Coordinates of C-alpha atoms in Angstrom, one line a residue:
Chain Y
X1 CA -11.6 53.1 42.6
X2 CA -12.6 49.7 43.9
X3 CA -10.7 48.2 41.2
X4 CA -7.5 50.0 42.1
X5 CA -8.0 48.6 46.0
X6 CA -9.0 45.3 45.0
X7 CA -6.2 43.4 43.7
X8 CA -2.3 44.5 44.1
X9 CA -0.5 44.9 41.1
X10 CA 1.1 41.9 39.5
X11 CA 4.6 42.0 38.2
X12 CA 4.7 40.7 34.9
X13 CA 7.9 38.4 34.6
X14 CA 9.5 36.7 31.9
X15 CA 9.7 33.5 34.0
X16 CA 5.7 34.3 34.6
X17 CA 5.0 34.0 31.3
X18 CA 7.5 30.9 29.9
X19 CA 5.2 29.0 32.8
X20 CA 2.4 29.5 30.8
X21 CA 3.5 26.7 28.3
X22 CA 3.6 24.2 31.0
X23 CA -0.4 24.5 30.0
X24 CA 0.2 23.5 26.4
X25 CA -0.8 19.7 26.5
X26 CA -2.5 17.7 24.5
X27 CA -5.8 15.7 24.7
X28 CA -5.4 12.5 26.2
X29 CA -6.6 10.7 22.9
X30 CA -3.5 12.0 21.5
X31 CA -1.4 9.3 24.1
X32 CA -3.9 6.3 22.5
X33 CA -2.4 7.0 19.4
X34 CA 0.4 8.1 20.3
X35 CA 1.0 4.4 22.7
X36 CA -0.2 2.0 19.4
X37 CA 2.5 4.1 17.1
X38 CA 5.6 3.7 19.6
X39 CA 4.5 -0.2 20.3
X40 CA 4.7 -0.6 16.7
X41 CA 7.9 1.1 15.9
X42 CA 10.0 -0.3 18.5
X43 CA 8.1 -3.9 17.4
X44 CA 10.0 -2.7 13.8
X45 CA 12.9 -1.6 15.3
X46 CA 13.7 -4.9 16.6
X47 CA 13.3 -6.6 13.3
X48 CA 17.0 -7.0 11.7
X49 CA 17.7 -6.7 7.7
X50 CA 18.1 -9.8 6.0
X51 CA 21.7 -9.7 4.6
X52 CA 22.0 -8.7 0.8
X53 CA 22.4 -12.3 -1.0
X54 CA 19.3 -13.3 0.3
X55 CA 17.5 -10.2 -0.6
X56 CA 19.1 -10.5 -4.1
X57 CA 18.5 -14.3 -4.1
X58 CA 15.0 -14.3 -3.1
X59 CA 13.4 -12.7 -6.4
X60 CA 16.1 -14.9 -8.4
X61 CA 15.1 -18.0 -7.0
X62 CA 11.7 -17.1 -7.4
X63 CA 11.8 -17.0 -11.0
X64 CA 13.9 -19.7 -10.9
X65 CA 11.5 -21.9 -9.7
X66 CA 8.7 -20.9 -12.1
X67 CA 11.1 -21.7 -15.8
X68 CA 12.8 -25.0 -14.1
X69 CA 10.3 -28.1 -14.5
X70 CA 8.3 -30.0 -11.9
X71 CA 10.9 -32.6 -11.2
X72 CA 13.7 -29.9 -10.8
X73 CA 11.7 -28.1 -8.3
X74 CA 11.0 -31.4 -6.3
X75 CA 14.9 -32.1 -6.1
X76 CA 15.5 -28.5 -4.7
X77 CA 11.9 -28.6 -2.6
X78 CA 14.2 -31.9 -0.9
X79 CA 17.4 -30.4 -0.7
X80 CA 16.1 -27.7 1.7
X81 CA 13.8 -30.5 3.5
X82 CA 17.1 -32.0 4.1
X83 CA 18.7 -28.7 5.1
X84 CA 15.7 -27.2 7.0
X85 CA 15.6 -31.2 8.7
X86 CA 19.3 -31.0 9.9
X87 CA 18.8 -28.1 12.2
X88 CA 18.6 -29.3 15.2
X89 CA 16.8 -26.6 17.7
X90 CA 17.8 -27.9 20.6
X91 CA 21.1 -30.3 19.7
X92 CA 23.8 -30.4 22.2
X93 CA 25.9 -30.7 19.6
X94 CA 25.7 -27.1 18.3
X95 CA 27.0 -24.2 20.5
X96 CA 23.8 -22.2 22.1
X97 CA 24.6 -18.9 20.1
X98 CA 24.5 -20.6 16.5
X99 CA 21.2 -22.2 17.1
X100 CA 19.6 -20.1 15.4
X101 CA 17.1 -21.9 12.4
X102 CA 16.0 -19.7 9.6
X103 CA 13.1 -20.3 7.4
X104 CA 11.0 -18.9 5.0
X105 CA 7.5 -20.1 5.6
X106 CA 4.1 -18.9 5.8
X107 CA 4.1 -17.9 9.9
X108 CA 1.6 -20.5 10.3
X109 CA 3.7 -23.0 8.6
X110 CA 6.5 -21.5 10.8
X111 CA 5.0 -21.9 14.1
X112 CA 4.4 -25.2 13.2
X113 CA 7.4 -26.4 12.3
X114 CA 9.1 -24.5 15.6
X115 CA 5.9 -25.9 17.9
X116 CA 7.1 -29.5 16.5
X117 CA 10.5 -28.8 17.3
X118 CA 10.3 -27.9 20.8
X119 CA 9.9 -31.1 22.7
X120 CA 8.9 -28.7 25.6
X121 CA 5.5 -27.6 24.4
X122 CA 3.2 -28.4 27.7
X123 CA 0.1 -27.4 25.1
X124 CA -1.3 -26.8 21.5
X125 CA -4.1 -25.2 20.3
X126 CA -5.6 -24.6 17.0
X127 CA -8.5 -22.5 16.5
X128 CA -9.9 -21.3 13.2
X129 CA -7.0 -19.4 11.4
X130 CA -4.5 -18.8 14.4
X131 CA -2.3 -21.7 15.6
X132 CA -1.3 -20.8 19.2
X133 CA 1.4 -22.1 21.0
X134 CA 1.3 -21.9 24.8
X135 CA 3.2 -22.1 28.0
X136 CA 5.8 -23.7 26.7
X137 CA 8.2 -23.6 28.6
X138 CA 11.7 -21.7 27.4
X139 CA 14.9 -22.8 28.4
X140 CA 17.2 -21.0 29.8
X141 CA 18.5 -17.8 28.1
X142 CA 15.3 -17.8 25.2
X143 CA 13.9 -15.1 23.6
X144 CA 10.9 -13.7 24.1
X145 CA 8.6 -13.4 21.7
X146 CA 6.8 -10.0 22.2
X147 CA 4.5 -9.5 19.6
X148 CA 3.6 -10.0 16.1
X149 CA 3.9 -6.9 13.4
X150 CA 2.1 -6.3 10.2
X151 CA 2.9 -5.2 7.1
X152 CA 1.5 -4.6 3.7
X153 CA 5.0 -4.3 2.1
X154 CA 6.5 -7.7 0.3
X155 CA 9.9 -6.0 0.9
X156 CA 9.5 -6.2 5.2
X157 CA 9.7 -10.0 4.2
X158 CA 13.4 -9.5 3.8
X159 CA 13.6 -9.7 7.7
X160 CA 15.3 -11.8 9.9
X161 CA 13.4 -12.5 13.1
X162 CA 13.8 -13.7 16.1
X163 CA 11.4 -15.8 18.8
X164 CA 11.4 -18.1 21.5
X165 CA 9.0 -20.7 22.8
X166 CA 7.4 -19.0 25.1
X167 CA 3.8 -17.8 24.1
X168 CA 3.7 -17.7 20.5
X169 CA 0.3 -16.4 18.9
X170 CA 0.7 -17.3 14.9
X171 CA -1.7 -15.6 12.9
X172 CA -2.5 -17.1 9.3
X173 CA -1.7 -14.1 7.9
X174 CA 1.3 -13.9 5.4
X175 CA 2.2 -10.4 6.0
X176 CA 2.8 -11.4 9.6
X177 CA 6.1 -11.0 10.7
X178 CA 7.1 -12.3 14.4
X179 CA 9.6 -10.0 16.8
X180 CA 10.9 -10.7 20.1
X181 CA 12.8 -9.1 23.1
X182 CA 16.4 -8.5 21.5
X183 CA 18.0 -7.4 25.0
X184 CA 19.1 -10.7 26.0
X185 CA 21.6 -10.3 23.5
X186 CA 23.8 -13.1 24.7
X187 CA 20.6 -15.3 24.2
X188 CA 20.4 -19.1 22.2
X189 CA 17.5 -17.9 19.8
X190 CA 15.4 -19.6 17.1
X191 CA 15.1 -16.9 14.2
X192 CA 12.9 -17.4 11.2
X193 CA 11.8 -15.1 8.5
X194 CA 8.2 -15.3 7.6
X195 CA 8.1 -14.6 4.0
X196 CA 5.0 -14.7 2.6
X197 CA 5.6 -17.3 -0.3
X198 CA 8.2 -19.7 -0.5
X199 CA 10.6 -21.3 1.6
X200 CA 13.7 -22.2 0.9
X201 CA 16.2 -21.0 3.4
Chain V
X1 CA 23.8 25.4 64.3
X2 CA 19.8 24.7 64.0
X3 CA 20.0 26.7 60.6
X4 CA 22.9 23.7 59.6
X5 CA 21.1 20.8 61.0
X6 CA 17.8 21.7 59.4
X7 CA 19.4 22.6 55.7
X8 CA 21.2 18.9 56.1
X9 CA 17.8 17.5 57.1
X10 CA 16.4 18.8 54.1
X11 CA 19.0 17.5 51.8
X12 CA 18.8 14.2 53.3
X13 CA 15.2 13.7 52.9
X14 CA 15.7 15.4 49.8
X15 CA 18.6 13.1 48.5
X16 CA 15.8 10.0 50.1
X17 CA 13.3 10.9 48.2
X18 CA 15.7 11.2 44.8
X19 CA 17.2 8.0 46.0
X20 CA 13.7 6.4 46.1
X21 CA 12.7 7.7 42.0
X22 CA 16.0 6.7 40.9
X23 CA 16.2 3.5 42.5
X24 CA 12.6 3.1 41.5
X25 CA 14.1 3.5 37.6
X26 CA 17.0 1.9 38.2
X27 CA 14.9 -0.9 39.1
X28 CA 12.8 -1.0 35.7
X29 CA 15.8 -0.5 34.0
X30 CA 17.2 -3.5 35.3
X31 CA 14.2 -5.3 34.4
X32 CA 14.2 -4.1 30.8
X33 CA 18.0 -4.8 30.8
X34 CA 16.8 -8.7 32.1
X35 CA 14.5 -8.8 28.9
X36 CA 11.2 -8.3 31.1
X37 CA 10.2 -5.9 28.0
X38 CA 6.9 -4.7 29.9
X39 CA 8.9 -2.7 32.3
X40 CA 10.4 -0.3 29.9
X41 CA 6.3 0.6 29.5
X42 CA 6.5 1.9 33.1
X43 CA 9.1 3.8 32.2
X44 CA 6.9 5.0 28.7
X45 CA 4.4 6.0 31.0
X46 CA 6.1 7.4 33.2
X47 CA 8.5 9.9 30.9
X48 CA 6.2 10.3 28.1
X49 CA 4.4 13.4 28.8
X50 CA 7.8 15.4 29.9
X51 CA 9.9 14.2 27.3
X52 CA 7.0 15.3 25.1
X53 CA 6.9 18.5 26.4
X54 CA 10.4 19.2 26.3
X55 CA 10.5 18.3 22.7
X56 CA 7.6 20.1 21.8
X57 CA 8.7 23.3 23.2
X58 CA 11.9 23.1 21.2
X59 CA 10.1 22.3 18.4
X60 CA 6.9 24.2 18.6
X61 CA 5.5 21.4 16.1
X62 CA 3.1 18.9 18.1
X63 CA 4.0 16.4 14.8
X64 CA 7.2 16.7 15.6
X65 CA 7.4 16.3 18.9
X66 CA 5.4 13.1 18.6
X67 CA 7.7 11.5 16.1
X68 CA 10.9 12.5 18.2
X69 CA 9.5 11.4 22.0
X70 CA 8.4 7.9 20.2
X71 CA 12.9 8.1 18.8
X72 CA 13.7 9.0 21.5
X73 CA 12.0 6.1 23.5
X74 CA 13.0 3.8 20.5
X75 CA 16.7 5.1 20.8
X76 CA 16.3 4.3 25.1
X77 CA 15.2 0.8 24.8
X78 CA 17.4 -0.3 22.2
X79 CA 20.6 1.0 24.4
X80 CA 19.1 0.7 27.5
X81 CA 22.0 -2.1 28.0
X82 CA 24.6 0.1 27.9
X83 CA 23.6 2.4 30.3
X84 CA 25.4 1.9 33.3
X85 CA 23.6 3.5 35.9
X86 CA 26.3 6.2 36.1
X87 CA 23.3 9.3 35.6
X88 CA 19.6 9.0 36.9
X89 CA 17.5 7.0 34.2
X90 CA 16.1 9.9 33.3
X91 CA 18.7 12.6 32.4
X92 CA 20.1 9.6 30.1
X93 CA 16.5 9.5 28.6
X94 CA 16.4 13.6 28.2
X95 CA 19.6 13.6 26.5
X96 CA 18.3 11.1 23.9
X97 CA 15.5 13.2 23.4
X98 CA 17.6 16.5 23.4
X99 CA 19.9 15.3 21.0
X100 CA 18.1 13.7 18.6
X101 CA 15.7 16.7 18.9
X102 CA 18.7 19.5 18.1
X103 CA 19.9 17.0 15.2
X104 CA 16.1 17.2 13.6
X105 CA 16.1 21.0 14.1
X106 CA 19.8 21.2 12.2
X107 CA 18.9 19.9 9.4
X108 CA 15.2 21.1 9.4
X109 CA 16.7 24.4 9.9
X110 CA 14.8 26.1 6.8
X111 CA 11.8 24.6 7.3
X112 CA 9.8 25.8 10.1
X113 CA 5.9 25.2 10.8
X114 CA 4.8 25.8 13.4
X115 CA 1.6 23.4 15.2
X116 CA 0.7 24.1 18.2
X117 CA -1.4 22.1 21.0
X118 CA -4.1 23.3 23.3
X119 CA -3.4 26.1 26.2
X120 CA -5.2 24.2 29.2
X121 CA -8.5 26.7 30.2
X122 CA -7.2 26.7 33.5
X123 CA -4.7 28.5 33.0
X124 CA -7.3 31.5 32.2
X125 CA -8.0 31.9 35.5
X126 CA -4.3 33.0 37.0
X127 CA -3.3 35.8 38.0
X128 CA -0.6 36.3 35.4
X129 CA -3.5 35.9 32.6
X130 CA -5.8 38.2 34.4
X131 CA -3.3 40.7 34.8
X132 CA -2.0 40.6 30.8
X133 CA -5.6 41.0 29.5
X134 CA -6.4 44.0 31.5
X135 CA -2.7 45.4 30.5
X136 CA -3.3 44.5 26.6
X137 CA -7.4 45.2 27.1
X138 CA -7.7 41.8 25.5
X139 CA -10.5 39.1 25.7
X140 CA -8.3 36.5 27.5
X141 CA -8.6 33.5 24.7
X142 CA -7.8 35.7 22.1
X143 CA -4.8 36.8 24.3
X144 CA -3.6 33.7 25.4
X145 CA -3.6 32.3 21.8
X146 CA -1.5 35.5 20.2
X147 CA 0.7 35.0 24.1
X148 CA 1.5 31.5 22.8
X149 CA 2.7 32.3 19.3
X150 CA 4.7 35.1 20.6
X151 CA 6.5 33.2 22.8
X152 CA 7.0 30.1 20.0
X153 CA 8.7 32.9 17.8
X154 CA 10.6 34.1 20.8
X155 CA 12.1 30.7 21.6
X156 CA 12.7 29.9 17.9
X157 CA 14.6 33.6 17.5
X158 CA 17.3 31.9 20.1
X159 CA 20.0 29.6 19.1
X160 CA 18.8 25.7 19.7
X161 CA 21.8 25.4 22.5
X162 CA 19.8 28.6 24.5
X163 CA 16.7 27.4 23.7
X164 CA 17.7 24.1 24.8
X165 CA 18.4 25.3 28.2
X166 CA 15.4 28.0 28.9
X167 CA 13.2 24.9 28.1
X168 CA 14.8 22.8 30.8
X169 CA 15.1 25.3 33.2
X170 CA 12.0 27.9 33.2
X171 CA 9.5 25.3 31.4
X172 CA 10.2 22.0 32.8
X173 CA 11.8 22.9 36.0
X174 CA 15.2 21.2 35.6
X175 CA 18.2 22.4 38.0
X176 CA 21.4 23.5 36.7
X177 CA 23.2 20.2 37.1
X178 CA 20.3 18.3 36.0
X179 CA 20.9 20.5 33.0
X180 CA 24.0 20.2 32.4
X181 CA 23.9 16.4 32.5
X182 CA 21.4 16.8 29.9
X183 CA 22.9 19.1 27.6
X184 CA 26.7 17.7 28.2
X185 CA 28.0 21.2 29.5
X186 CA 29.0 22.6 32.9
X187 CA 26.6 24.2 35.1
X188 CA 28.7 27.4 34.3
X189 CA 27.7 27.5 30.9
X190 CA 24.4 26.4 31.7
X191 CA 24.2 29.6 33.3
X192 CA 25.9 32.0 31.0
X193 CA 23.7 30.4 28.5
X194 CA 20.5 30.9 30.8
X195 CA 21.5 34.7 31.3
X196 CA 21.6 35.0 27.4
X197 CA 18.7 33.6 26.4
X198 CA 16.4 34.9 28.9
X199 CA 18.1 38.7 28.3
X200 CA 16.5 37.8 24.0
X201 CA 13.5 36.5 25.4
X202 CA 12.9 40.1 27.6
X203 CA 13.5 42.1 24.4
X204 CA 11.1 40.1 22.4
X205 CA 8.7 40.0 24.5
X206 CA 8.9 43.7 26.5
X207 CA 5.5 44.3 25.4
X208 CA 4.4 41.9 27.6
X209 CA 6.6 42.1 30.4
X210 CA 7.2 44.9 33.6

C-alpha cells in the first residue's frame, strides 16, 4: 500500500529510454590514448608519398653503389654535393614556391645542413644525440615544423617532408621522419626526406 | 504582444549565445586555416566526446568509433581550408564524421560485432531505471546491461539513413535543421525519417515501453 502511494507511475517512453545511451561513455584513460593516436595520424597524414622514380630508384641505386668501385662512388658522392650545393634556400633568384630542397640524409645530418643554410638561426644547440635548432626566426610564409614522427618501417622513408625554421628538434634517430603544418599551402617551404641511409637526392 | 516580445527575446538571446559558439569556432578555425596548428586541438577537445558518441551509437563498436572520430578529425583538419564558413564549424565536422561513419558501415555491412562501453552508475538512480526494474523484476545492473544490448540491436535493425537521424535527434539532442545540415536532407525528411524509425524502435522494444 505505501508503495502504491509513494511514487506516481512513470510512463515508460521510447525517448526515455534512447536517453539512456547518453550514459554510455568511456573512461577518461580511453581519451589519453585516444589524444597520442589522433596526434600521430594526422602527424602521418601530413607526410606526402615520394613519387614512383624515386621509390623505384632508391633500392636501384642502392645496389648500385655497392657493385660500382670506390672511385665511381666518389664521382657520384660529388655530383650530388654539387647538386645538393646549388640549392640555394633562400636565393632571390628562385621563385618562393620552388624553393623547396630535397635530401636524403640521416635527420641529424639534415638538420644540419638546413640549420647551416638559414643565415637566420639566432641559436644552436647540441646536446648528446639531439641537435636542436631554435628560435630561428622564419620568414614570411614558412612552414611550421610540428613535430617529429617515428617509424619502424624502411618503406615510410619514401616520404617527402616538409619543415621550416622555426623550432626544429632533430633526433639522431634514422627512423625519424620530420612533418610540418601543410595549411599554409601557398607557403615557400624547405622539404627533405630523411631516409635512413643514403643521400643522394 | 508580451507573448511576441518575449518569444523574440528568447530567440535573440538564443541566436547571441549561438552567435558567441560559432564565432568562438569560427575563430579557431581561422586560426587553424592561418597555420596556428594548436588551435584545431581546441576544437579536438572540444568535439571529441560528441562526435565520439555519435559514431559510437551508429556503430555500437567502441573500436570503431575510435578509429572513425580520429578520420573524421583527420578528414576536418586536412580540409579545414575549404570550409567557407557557410554552416557552423560543427555541423561541417558532424557530417565528416557521419559520412565517413555510413561509408564504414556499407561496406562492413556483414560484419557486425558489437563492443560496447560502460553505462555511467548514475544513471542507476533515475527514475526511468527504477521504474524498468520494478516492471521487469530485475536487479538494475543486470537490467541496464540486457537494456543496452536491446537497444544496440534495435538501432542496428533500422536502415543506417534512420538510424542516422534517431541518433542525432533523441541521443545527441540535435534539431531538425541542425539535422538536416548534417545528413544533407530537408527537415521534412528528417522528420518522415524520424517518425519511421522511432515507430521500429517502439515494436522492438514494446516490452519495455508503456
Amino acid at each position: 500500500m505505501s508503495n502504491t502511494t509513494k511514487q506516481p507511475k512513470i510512463k515508460i517512453t521510447l525517448e526515455e529510454v534512447l536517453r539512456i545511451k547518453r550514459n554510455e561513455r568511456p573512461p577518461t584513460e580511453f581519451w589519453d590514448r585516444f589524444d597520442r593516436e589522433l596526434r600521430q595520424k594526422t602527424l602521418r597524414a601530413l607526410v606526402t608519398e615520394a613519387p614512383w622514380p624515386r621509390r623505384y630508384l632508391r633500392p636501384l641505386l642502392s645496389r648500385f653503389l655497392i657493385a660500382v668501385p670506390l672511385s665511381s662512388v666518389a664521382v657520384i658522392a660529388l655530383f650530388f654535393l654539387v647538386i645538393r650545393n646549388s640549392v640555394n634556400i633562400g636565393g632571390p633568384e628562385m621563385p618562393l614556391q620552388h624553393r623547396i630542397v630535397t635530401m636524403g640524409a640521416g635527420p641529424l645530418e639534415s638538420a644540419r645542413m638546413v640549420a647551416s643554410r638559414m643565415e637566420s638561426v639566432n641559436r644552436r644547440s647540441m646536446s648528446g644525440h639531439s641537435y636542436t635548432v631554435e628560435q630561428v626566426v622564419s620568414f614570411p610564409g614558412t612552414r611550421f615544423v610540428i613535430s617529429v614522427i617515428y617509424s619502424q618501417s624502411r618503406q615510410e622513408a619514401d616520404f617527402d617532408m616538409v619543415m621550416t625554421p622555426q623550432i626544429l628538434t632533430a633526433a639522431s634517430d634514422s627512423n625519424a621522419h620530420y612533418t610540418a603544418n601543410p595549411l599554409t599551402s601557398d607557403s615557400p617551404s624547405v622539404a627533405f626526406a630523411t631516409a635512413p641511409s643514403v643521400g643522394y637526392f | 504582444m508580451s507573448i511576441t516580445k518575449a518569444v523574440r527575446d528568447t530567440l535573440v538571446a538564443g541566436s547571441v549565445d549561438g552567435t558567441q559558439a560559432v564565432d568562438g569556432d569560427i575563430a579557431f578555425v581561422r586560426r587553424v586555416q592561418r597555420g596556428d596548428v594548436s588551435a584545431f586541438d581546441h576544437l579536438i577537445l572540444k568535439y571529441r566526446e560528441r562526435l565520439f558518441s555519435i559514431i559510437y551509437n551508429l556503430t555500437s563498436n567502441r573500436e570503431d568509433a575510435a578509429d572513425l572520430t580520429q578520420e573524421a578529425f583527420i578528414k576536418a583538419f586536412r580540409s579545414i581550408n575549404r570550409f567557407k564558413g557557410k554552416s557552423s564549424f560543427f555541423t561541417w565536422l558532424y557530417r565528416i564524421a557521419v559520412n565517413a561513419t555510413l561509408t564504414h558501415l556499407k561496406r562492413n555491412r556483414l560484419r557486425r560485432f558489437f563492443s560496447f562501453e560502460n553505462i555511467n552508475e548514475e544513471v542507476g538512480h533515475s527514475e526511468i531505471v527504477e521504474a524498468l526494474a520494478e516492471r521487469t523484476n530485475a536487479d538494475k545492473s543486470t537490467l541496464l546491461h540486457e537494456l543496452q544490448e536491446k537497444l544496440n540491436e534495435a538501432l542496428h535493425k533500422l536502415s543506417l539513413k534512420h538510424r542516422a537521424v534517431v541518433v542525432l535527434f533523441e541521443i545527441e539532442g540535435l534539431s531538425h535543421q541542425e539535422i538536416s545540415e548534417v545528413v544533407g536532407c530537408s527537415v521534412g525528411t528528417v522528420r518522415s525519417r524520424l517518425h519511421y524509425a522511432k515507430q521500429q524502435l517502439q515494436a522492438y522494444l514494446q516490452d519495455y515501453l508503456d
